[in-house]
JSON list of C-alpha atoms in Angstrom, two decimals:
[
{"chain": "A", "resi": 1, "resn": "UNK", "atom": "CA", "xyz": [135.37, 46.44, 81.49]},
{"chain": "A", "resi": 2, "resn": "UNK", "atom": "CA", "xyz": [134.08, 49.48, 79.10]},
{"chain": "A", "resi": 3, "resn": "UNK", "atom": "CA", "xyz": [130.30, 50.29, 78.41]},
{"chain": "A", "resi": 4, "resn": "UNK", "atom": "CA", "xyz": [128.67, 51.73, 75.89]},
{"chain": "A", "resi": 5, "resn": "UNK", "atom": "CA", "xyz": [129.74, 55.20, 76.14]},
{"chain": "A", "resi": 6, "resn": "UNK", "atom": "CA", "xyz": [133.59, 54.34, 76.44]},
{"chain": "A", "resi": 7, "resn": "UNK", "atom": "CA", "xyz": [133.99, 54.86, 80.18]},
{"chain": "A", "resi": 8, "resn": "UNK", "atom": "CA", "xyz": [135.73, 51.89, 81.91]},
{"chain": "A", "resi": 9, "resn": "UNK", "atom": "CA", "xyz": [133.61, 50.84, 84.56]},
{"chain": "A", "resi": 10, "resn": "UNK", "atom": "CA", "xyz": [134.36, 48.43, 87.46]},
{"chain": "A", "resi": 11, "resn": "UNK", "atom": "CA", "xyz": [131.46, 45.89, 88.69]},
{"chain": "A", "resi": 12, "resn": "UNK", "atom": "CA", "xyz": [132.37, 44.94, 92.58]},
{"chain": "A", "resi": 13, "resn": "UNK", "atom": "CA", "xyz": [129.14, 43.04, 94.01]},
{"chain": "A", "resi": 14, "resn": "UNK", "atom": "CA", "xyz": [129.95, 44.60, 98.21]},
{"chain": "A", "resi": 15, "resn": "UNK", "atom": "CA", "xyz": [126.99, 42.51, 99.61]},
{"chain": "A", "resi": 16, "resn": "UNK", "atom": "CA", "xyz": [124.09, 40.02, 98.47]},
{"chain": "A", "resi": 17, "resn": "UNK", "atom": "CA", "xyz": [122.03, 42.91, 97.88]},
{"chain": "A", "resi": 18, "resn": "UNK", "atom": "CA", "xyz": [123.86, 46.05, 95.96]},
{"chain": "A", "resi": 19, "resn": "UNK", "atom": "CA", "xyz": [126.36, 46.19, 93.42]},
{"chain": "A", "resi": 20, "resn": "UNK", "atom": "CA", "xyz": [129.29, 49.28, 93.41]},
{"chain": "A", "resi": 21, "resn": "UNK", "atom": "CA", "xyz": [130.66, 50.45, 90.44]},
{"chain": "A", "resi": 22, "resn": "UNK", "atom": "CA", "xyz": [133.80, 52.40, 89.73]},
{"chain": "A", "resi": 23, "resn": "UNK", "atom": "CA", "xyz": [134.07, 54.41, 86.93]},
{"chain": "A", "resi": 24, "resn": "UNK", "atom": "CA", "xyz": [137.01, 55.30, 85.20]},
{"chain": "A", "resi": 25, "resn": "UNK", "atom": "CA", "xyz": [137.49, 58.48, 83.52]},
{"chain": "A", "resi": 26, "resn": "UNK", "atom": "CA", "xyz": [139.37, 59.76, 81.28]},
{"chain": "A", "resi": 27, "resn": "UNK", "atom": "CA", "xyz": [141.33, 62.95, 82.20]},
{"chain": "A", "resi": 28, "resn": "UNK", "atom": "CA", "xyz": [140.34, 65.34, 79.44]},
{"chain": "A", "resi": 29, "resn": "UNK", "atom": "CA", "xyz": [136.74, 63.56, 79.41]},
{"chain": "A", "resi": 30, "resn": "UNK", "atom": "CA", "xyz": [137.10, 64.99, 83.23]},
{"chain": "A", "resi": 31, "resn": "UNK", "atom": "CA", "xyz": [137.96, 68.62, 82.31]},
{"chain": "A", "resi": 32, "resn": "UNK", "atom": "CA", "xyz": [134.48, 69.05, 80.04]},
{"chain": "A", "resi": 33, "resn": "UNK", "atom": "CA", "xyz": [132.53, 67.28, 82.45]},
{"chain": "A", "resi": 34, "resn": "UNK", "atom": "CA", "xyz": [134.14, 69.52, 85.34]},
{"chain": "A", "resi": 35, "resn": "UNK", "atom": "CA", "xyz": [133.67, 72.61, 83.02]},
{"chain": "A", "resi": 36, "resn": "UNK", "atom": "CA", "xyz": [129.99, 71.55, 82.78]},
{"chain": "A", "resi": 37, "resn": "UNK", "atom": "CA", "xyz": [129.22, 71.37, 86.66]},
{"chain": "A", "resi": 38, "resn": "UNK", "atom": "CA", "xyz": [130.92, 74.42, 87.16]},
{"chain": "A", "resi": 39, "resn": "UNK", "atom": "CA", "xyz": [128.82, 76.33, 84.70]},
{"chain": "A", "resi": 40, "resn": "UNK", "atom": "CA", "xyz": [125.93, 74.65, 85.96]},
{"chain": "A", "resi": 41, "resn": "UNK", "atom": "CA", "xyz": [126.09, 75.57, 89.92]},
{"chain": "A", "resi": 42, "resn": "UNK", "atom": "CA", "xyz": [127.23, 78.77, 88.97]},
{"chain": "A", "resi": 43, "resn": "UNK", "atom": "CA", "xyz": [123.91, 79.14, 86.87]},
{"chain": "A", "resi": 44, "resn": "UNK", "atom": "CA", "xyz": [121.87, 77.91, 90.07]},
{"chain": "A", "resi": 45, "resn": "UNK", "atom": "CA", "xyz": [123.67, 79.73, 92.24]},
{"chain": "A", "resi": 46, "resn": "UNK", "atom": "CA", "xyz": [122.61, 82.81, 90.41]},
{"chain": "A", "resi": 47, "resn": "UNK", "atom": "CA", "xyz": [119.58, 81.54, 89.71]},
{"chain": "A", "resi": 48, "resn": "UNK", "atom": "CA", "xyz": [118.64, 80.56, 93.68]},
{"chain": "A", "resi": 49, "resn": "UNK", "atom": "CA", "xyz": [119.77, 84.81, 94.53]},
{"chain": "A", "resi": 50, "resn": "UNK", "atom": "CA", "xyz": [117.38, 85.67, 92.31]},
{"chain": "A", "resi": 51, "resn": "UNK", "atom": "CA", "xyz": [114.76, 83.63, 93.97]},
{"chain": "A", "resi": 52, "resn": "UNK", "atom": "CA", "xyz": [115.80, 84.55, 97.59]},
{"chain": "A", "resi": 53, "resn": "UNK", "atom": "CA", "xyz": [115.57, 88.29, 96.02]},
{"chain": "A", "resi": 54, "resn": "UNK", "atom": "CA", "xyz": [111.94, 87.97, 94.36]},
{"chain": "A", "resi": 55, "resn": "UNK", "atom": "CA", "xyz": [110.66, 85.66, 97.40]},
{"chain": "A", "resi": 56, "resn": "UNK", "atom": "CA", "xyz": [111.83, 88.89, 100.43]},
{"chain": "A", "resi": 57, "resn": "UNK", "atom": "CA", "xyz": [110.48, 91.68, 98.29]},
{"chain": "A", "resi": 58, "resn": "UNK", "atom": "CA", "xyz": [107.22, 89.30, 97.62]},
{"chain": "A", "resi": 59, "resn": "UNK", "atom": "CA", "xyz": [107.60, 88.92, 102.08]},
{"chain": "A", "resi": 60, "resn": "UNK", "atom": "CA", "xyz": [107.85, 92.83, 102.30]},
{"chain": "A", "resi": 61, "resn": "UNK", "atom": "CA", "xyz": [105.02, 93.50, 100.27]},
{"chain": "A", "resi": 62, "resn": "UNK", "atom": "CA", "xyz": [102.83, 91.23, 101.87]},
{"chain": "A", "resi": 63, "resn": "UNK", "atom": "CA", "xyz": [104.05, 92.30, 105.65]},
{"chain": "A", "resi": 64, "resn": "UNK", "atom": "CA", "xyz": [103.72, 95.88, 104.54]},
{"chain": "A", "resi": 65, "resn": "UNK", "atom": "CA", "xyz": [99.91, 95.24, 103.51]},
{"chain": "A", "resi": 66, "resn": "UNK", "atom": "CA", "xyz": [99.36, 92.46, 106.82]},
{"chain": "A", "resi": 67, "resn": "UNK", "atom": "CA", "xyz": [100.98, 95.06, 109.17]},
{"chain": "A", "resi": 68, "resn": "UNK", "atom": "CA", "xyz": [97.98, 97.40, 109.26]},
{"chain": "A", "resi": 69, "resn": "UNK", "atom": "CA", "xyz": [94.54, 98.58, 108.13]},
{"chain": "A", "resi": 70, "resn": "UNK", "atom": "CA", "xyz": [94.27, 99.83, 104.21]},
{"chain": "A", "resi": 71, "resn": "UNK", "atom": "CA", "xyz": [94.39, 103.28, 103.56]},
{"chain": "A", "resi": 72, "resn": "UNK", "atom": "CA", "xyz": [90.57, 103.18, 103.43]},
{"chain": "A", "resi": 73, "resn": "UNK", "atom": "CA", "xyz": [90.19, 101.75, 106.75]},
{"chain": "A", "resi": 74, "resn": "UNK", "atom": "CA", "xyz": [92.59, 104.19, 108.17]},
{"chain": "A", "resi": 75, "resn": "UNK", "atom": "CA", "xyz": [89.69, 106.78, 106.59]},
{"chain": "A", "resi": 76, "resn": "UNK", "atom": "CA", "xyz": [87.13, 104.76, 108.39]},
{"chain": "A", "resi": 77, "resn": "UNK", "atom": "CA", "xyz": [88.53, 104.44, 111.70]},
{"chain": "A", "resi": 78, "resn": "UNK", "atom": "CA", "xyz": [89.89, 108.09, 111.77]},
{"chain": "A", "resi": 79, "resn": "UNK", "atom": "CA", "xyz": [86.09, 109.61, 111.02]},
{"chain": "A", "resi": 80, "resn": "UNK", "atom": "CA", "xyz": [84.59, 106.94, 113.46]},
{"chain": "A", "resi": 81, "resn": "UNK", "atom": "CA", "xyz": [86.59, 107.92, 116.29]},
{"chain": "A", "resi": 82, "resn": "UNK", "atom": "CA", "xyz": [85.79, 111.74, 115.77]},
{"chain": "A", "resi": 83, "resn": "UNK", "atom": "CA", "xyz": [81.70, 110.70, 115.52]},
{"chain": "A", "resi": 84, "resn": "UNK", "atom": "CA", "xyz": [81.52, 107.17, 116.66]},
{"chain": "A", "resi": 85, "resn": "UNK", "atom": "CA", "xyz": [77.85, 107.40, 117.08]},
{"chain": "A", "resi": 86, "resn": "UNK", "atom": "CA", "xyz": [77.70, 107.91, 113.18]},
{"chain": "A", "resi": 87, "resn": "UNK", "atom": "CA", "xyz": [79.57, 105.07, 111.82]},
{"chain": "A", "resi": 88, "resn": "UNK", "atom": "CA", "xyz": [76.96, 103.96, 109.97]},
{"chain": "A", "resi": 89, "resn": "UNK", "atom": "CA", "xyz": [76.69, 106.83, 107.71]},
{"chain": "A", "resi": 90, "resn": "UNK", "atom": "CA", "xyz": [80.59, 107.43, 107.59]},
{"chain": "A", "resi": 91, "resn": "UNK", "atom": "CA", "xyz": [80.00, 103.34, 106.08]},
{"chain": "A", "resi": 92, "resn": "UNK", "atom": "CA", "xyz": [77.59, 104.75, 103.56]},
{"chain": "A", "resi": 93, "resn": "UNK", "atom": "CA", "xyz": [79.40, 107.92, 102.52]},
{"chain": "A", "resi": 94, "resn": "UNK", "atom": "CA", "xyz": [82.55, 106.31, 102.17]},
{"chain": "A", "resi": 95, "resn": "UNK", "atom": "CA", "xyz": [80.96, 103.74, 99.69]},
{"chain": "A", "resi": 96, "resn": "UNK", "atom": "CA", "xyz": [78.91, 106.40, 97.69]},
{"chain": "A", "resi": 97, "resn": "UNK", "atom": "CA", "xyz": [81.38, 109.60, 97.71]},
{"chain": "A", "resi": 98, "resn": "UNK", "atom": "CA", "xyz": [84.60, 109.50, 96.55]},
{"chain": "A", "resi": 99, "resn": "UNK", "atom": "CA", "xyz": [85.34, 112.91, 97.99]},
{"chain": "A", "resi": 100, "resn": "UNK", "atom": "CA", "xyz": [84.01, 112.02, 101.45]},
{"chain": "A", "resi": 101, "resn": "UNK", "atom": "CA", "xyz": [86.52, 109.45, 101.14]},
{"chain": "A", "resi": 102, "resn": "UNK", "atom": "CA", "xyz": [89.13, 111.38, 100.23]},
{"chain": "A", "resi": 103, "resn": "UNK", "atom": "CA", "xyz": [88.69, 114.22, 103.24]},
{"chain": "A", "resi": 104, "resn": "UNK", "atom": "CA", "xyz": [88.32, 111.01, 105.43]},
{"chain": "A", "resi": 105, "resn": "UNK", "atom": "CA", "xyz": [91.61, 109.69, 104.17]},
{"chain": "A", "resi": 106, "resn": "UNK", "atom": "CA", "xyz": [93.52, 113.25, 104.54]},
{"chain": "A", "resi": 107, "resn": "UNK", "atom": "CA", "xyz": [92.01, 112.96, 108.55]},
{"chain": "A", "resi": 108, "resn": "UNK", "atom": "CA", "xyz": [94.08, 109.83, 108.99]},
{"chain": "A", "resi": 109, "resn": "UNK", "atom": "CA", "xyz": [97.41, 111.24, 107.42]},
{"chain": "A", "resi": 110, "resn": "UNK", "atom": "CA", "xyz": [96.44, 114.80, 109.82]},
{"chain": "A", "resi": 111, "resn": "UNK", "atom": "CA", "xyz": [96.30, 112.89, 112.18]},
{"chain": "A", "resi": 112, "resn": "UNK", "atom": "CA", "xyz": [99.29, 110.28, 112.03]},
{"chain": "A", "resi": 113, "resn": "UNK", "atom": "CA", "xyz": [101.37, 113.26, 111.09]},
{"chain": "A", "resi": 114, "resn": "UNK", "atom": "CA", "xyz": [100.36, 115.40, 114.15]},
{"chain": "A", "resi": 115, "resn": "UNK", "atom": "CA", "xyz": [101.27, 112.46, 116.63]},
{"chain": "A", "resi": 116, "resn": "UNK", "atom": "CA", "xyz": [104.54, 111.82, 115.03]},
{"chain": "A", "resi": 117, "resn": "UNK", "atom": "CA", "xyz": [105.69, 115.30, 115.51]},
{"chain": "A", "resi": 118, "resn": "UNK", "atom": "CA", "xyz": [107.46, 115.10, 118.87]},
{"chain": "A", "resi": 119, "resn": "UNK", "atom": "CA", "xyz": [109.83, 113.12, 116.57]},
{"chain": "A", "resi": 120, "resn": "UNK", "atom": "CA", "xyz": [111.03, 116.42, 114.58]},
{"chain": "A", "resi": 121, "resn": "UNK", "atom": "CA", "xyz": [113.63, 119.27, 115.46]},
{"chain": "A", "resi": 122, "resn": "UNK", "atom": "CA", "xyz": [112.56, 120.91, 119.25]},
{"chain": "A", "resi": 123, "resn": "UNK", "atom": "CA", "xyz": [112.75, 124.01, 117.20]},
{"chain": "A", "resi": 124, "resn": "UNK", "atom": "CA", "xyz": [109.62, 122.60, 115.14]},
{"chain": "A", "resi": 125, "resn": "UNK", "atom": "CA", "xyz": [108.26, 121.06, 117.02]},
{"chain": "A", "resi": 126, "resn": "UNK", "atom": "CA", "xyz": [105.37, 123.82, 118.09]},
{"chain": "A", "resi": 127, "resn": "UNK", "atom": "CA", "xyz": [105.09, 124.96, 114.93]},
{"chain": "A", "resi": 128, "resn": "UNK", "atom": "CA", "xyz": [104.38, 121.32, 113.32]},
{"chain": "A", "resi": 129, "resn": "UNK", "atom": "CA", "xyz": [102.13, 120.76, 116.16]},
{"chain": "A", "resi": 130, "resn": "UNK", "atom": "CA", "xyz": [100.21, 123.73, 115.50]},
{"chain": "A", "resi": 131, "resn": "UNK", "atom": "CA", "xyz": [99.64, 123.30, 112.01]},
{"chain": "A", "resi": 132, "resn": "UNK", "atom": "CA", "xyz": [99.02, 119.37, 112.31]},
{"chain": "A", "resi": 133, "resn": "UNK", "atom": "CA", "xyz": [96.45, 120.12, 114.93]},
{"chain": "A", "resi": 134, "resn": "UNK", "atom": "CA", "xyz": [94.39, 123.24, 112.20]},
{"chain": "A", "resi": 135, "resn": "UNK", "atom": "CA", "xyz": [94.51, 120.90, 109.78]},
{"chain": "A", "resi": 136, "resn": "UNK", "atom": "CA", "xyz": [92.80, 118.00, 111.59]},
{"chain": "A", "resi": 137, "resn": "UNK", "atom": "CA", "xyz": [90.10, 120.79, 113.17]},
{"chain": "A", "resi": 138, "resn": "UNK", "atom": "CA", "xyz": [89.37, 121.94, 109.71]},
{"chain": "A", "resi": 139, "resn": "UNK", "atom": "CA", "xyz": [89.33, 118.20, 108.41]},
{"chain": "A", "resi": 140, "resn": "UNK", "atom": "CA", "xyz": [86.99, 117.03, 111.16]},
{"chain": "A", "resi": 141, "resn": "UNK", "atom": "CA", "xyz": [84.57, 120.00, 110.41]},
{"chain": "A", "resi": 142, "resn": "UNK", "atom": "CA", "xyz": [84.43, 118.66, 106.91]},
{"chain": "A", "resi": 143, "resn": "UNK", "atom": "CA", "xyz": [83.67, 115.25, 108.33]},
{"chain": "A", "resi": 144, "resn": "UNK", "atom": "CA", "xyz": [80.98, 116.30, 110.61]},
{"chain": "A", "resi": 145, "resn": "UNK", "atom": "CA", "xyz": [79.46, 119.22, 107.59]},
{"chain": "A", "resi": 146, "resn": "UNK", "atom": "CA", "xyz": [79.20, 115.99, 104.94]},
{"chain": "A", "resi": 147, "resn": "UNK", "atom": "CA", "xyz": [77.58, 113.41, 108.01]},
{"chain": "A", "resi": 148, "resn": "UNK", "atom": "CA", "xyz": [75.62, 116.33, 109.02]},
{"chain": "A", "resi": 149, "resn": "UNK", "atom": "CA", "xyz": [74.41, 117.14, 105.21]},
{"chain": "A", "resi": 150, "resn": "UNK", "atom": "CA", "xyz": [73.40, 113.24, 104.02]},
{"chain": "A", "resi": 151, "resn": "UNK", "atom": "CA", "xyz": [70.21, 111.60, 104.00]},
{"chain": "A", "resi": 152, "resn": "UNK", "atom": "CA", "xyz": [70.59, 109.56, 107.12]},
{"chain": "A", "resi": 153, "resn": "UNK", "atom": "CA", "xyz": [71.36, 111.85, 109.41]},
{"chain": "A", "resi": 154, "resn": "UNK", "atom": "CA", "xyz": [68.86, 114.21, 108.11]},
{"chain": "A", "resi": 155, "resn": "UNK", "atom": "CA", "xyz": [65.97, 111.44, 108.69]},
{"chain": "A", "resi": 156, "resn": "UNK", "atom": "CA", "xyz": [66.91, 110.95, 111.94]},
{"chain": "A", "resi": 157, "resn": "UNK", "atom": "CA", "xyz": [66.72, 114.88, 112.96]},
{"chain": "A", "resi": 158, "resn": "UNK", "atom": "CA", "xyz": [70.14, 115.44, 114.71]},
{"chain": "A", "resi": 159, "resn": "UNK", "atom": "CA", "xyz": [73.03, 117.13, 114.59]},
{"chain": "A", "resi": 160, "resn": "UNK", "atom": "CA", "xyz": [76.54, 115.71, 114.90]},
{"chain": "A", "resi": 161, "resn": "UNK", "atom": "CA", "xyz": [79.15, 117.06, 116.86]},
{"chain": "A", "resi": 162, "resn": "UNK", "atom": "CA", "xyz": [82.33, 115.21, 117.58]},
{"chain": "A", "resi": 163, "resn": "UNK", "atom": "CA", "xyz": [82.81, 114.00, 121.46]},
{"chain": "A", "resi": 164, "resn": "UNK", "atom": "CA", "xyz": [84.96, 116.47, 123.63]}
]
């Protein structure tokens, strides 16, 4: 029997319920329609790596920023640990100076780079160490100058010095 669209279909009824058809095509009718589907997975194919390769980089970037604090609580935690009993004016001058920020920030790199440096060269390894360790003594006595200098501290009539 032939349909509508010139294919030669075969109606076999295999139970009460469904009917199976066959359908007859013909062999250069095949080729274009193969031709099609080919194109077409190829297409997804590429399409589906392009995904996979938007959704991992999408993953990294969101692991990267779930694996650890921001950069500004990095700032935070390195100043509280050198004055914990000022936190709440390392809060405040965080929020109102951008510089106080900034020294706070270069703390936390000091200080990641210092305890990484056991990783470098033996024949650096001194050398890094000492000038990891100045740099976080000189960045921790701009810490405690800017606590020591804002309001807060000054109503309260004392003088921080970072735990030993």
């Amino acid at each position: 029997m032939k349909d509508d669209s010139g294919l030669f279909t075969d109606p076999r009824p295999t139970d009460d319920y469904m009917v199976s058809h066959v359908i007859y095509i013909p062999p250069p009718a095949l080729d274009n329609i193969q031709f099609t589907l080919i194109a077409k997975y190829n297409s997804l194919r590429s399409r589906i790596g392009e995904l996979k390769t938007s959704l991992i980089q999408s993953d990294q970037r969101i692991m990267a920023k779930q694996d650890g604090p921001s950069d500004r609580q990095r700032a935070i935690q390195a100043a509280v640990r050198r004055f914990p009993q000022f936190e709440l004016a390392i809060h405040r001058l965080i929020v109102r100076s951008e510089s106080f920020l900034e020294i706070c920030e270069e703390l936390a790199e000091a200080e990641l780079a210092l305890s990484s440096v056991d990783k470098t060269t033996t024949a650096l390894v001194e050398a890094r160490r000492a000038e990891w360790q100045e740099l976080v003594d000189r960045l921790v006595g701009e810490v405690g100058a800017a606590v020591q200098n804002s309001e807060a501290i000054r109503n309260l009539g004392v003088n921080p010095r970072p735990p030993r």
